[in-house]
JSON list of C-alpha atoms in Angstrom, two decimals:
[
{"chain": "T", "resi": 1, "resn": "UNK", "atom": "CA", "xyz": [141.06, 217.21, 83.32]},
{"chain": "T", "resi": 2, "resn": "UNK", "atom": "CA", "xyz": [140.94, 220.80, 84.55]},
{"chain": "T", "resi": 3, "resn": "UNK", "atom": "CA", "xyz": [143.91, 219.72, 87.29]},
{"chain": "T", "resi": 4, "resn": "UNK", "atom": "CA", "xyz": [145.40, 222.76, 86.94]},
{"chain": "T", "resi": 5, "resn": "UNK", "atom": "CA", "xyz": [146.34, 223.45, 90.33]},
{"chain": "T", "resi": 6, "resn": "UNK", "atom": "CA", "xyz": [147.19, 219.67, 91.22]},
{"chain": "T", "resi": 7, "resn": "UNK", "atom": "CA", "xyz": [150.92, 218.73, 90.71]},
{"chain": "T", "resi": 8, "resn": "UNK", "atom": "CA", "xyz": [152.82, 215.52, 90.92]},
{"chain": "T", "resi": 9, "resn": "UNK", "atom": "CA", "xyz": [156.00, 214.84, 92.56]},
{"chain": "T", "resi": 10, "resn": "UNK", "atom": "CA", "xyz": [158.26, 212.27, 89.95]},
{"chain": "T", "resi": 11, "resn": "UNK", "atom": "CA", "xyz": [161.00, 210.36, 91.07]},
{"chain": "T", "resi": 12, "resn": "UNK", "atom": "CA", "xyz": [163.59, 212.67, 89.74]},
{"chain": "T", "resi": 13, "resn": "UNK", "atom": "CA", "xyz": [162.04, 215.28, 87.32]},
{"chain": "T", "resi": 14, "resn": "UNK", "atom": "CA", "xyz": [160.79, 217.52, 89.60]},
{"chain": "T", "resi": 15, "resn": "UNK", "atom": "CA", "xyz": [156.85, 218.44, 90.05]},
{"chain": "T", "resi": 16, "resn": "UNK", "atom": "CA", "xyz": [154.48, 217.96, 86.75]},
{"chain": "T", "resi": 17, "resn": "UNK", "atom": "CA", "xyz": [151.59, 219.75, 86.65]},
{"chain": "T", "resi": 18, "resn": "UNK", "atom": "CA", "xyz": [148.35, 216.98, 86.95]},
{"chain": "T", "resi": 19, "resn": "UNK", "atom": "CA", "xyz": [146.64, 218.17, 84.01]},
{"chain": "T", "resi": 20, "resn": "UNK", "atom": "CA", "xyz": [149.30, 217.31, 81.52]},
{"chain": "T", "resi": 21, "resn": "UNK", "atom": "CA", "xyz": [148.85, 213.89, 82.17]},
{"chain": "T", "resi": 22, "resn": "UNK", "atom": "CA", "xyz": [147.12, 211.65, 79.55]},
{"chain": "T", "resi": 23, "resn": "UNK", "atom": "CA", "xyz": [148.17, 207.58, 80.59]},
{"chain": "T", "resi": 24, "resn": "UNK", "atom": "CA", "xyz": [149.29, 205.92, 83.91]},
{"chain": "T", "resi": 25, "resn": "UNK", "atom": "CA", "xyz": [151.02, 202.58, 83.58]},
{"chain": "T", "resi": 26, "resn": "UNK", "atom": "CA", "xyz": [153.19, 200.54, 85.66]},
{"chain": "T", "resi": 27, "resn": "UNK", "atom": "CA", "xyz": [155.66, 198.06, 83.70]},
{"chain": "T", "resi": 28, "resn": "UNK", "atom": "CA", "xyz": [158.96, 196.27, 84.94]},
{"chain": "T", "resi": 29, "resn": "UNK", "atom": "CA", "xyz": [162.59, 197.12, 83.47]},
{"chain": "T", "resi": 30, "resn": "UNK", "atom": "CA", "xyz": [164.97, 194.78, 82.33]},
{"chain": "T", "resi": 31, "resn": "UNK", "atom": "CA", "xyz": [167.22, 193.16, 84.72]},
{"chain": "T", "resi": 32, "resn": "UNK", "atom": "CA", "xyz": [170.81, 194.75, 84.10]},
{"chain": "T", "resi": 33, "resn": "UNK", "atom": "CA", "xyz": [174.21, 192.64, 85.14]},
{"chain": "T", "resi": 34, "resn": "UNK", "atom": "CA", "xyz": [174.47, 192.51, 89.11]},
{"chain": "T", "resi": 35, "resn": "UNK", "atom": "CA", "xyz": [170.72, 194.36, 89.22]},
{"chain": "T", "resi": 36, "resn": "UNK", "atom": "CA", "xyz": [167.60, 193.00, 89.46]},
{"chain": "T", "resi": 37, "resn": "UNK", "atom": "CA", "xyz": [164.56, 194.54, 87.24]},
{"chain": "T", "resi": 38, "resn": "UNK", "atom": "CA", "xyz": [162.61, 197.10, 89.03]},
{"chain": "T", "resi": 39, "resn": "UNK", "atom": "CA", "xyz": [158.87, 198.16, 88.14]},
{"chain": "T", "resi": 40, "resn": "UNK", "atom": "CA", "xyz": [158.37, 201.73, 87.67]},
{"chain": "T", "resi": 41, "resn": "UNK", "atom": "CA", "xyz": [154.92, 203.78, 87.94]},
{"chain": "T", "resi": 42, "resn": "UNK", "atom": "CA", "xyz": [155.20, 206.26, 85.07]},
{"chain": "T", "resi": 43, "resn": "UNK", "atom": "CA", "xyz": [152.89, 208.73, 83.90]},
{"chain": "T", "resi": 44, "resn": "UNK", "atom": "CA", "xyz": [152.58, 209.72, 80.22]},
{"chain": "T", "resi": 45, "resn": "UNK", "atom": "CA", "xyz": [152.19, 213.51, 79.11]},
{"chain": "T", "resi": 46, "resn": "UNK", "atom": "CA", "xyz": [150.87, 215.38, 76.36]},
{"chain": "T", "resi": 47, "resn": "UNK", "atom": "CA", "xyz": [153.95, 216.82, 75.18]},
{"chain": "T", "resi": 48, "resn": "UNK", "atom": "CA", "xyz": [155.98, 214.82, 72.32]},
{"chain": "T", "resi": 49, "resn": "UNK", "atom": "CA", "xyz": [159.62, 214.16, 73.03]},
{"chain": "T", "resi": 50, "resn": "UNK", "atom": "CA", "xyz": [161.93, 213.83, 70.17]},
{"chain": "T", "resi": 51, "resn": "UNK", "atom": "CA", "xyz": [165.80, 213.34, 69.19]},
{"chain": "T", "resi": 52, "resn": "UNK", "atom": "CA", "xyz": [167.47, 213.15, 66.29]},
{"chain": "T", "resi": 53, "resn": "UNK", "atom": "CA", "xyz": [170.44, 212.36, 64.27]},
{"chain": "T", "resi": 54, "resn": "UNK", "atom": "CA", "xyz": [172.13, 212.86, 61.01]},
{"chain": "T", "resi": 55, "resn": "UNK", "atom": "CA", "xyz": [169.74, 209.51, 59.71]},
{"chain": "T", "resi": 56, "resn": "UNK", "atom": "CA", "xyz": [166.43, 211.42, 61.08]},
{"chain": "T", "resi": 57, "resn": "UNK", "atom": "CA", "xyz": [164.27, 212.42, 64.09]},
{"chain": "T", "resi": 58, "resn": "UNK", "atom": "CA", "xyz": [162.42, 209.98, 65.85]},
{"chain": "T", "resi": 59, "resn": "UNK", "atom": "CA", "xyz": [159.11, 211.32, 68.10]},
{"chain": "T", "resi": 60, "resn": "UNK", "atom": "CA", "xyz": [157.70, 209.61, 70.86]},
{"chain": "T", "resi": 61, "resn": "UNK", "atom": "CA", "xyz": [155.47, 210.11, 74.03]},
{"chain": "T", "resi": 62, "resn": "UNK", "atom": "CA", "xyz": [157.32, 211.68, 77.20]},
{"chain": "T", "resi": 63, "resn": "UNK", "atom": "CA", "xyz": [157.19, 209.58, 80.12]},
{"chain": "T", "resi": 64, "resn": "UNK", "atom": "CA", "xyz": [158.02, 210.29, 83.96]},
{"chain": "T", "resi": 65, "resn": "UNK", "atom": "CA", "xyz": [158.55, 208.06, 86.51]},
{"chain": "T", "resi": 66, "resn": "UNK", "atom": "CA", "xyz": [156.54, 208.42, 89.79]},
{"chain": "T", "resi": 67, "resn": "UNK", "atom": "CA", "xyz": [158.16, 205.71, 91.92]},
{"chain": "T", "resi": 68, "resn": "UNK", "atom": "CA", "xyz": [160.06, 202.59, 91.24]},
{"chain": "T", "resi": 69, "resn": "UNK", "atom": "CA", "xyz": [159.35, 199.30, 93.61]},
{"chain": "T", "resi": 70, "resn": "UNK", "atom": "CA", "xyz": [161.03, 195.98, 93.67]},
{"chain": "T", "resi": 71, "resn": "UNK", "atom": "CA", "xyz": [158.26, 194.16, 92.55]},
{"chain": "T", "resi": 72, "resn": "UNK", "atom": "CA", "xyz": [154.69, 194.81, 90.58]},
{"chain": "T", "resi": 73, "resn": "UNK", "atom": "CA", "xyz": [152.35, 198.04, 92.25]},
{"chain": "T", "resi": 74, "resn": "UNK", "atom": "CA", "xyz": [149.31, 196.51, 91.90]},
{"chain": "T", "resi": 75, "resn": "UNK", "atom": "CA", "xyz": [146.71, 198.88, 91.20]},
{"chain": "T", "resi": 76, "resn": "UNK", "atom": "CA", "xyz": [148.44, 201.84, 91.26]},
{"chain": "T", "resi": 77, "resn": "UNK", "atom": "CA", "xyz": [147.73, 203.36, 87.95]},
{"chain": "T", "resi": 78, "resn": "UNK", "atom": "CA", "xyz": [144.04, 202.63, 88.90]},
{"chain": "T", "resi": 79, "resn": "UNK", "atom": "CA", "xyz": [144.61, 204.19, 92.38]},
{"chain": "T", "resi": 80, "resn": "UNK", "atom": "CA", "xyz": [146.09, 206.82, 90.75]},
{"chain": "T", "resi": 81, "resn": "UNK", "atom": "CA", "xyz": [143.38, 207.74, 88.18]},
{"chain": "T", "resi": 82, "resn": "UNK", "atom": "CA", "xyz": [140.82, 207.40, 91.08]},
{"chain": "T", "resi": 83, "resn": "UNK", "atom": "CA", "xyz": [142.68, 210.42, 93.22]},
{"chain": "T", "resi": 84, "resn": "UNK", "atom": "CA", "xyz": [142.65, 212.33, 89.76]},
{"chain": "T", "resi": 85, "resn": "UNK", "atom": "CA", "xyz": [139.03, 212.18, 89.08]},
{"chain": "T", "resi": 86, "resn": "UNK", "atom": "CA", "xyz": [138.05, 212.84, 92.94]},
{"chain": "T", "resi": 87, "resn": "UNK", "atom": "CA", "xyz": [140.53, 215.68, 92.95]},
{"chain": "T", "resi": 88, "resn": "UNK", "atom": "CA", "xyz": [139.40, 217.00, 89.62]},
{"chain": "T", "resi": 89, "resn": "UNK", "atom": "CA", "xyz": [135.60, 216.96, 91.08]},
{"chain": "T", "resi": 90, "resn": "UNK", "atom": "CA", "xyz": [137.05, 219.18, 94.02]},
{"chain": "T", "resi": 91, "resn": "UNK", "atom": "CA", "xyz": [138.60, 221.68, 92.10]},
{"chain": "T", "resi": 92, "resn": "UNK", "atom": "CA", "xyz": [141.48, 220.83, 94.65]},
{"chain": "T", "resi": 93, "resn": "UNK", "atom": "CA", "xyz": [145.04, 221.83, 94.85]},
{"chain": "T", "resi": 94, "resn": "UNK", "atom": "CA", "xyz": [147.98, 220.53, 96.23]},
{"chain": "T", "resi": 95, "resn": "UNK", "atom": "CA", "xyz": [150.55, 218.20, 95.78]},
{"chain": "T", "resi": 96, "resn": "UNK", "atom": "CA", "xyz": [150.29, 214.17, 95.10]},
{"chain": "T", "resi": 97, "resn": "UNK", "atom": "CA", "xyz": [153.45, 211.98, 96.12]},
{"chain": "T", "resi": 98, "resn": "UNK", "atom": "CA", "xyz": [154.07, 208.40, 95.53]},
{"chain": "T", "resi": 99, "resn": "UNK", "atom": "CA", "xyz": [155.26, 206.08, 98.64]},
{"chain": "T", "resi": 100, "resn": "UNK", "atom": "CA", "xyz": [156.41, 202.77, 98.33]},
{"chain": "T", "resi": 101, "resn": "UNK", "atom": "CA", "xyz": [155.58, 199.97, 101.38]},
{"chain": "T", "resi": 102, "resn": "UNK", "atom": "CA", "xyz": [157.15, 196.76, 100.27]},
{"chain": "T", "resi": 103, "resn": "UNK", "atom": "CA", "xyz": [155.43, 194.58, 102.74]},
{"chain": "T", "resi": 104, "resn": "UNK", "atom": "CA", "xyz": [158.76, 192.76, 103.55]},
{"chain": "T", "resi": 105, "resn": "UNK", "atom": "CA", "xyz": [158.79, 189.27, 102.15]},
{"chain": "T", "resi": 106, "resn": "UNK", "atom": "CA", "xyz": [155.66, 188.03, 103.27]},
{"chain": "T", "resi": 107, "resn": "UNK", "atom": "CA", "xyz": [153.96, 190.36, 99.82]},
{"chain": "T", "resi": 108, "resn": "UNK", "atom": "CA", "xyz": [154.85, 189.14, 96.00]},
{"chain": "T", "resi": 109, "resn": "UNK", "atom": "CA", "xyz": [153.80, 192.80, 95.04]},
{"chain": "T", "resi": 110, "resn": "UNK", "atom": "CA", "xyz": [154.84, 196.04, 96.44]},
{"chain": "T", "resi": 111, "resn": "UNK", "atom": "CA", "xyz": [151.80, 198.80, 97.60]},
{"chain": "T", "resi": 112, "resn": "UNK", "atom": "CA", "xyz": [152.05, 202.84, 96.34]},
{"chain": "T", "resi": 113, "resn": "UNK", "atom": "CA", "xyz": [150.25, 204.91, 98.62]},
{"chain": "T", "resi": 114, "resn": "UNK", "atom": "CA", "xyz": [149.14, 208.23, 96.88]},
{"chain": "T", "resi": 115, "resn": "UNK", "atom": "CA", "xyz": [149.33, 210.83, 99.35]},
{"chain": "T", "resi": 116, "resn": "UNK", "atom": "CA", "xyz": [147.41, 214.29, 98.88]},
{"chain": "T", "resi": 117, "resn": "UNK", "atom": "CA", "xyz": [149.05, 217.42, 100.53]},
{"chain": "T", "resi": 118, "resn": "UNK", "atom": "CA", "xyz": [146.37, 220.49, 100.26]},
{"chain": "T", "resi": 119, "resn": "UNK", "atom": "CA", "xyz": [147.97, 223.85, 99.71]},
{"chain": "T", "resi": 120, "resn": "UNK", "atom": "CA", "xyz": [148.09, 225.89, 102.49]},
{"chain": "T", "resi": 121, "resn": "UNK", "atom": "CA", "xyz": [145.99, 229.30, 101.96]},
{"chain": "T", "resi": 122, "resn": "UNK", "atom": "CA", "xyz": [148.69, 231.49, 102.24]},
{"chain": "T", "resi": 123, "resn": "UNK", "atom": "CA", "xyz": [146.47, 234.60, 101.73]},
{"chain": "T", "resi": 124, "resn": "UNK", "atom": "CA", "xyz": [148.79, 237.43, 103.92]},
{"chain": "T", "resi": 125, "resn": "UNK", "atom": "CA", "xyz": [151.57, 236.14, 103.61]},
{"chain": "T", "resi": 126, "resn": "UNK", "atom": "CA", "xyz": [152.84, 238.51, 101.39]},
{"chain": "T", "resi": 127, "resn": "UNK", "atom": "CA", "xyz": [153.95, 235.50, 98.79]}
]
């Protein structure tokens, strides 16, 4: 993807650039004691994450959560990967955010809206 100038906002990691991404999936975390399990949109990036100790160094992928919901975002990795191609066809830039509508308790599964901000042209602005 040449997103170069696309970023995405993650539920705690700050903004990640849109063409680092390389998988979108949505899975549900275990329930914990007193919690019930949440389902997380993640995206996957390029860069290997690693750790280590004194028995070896174990690689994986790095993922970053987007948005977590109380029950399953259907389609939202496909919604997602939609807005990435259209934007990518653009040559857009801006900023995409996750936003979760439940639907009360009338809805089994929770809906992600992907919002789009455009960059302002700030030409003259002197930043």
């Amino acid at each position: 993807m040449g997103l170069t100038n696309v970023w995405i906002a993650t539920l705690g990691d700050g903004l990640l650039r849109a063409d680092q991404v390389v998988g979108l999936t949505a899975h549900e975390t275990p329930a914990l004691t007193g919690k019930p399990p949440r389902w997380l949109l993640d995206v996957t990036l390029r860069a290997p994450s690693g750790s280590g100790s004194a028995d070896g160094w174990d690689v994986g992928i790095l993922h970053r959560t987007l948005i977590q919901t109380p029950a399953e975002p259907v389609g939202a990795p496909e919604a997602l990967a939609r807005l990435l191609a259209r934007l990518d066809r653009e040559d857009a830039a801006g900023l995409i955010a996750a936003v979760a509508d439940s639907g009360g308790r009338t809805r089994p599964a929770s809906v992600v809206r992907l919002a789009f901000r455009p960059f302002e042209d700030e030409a003259g602005s002197g930043t």
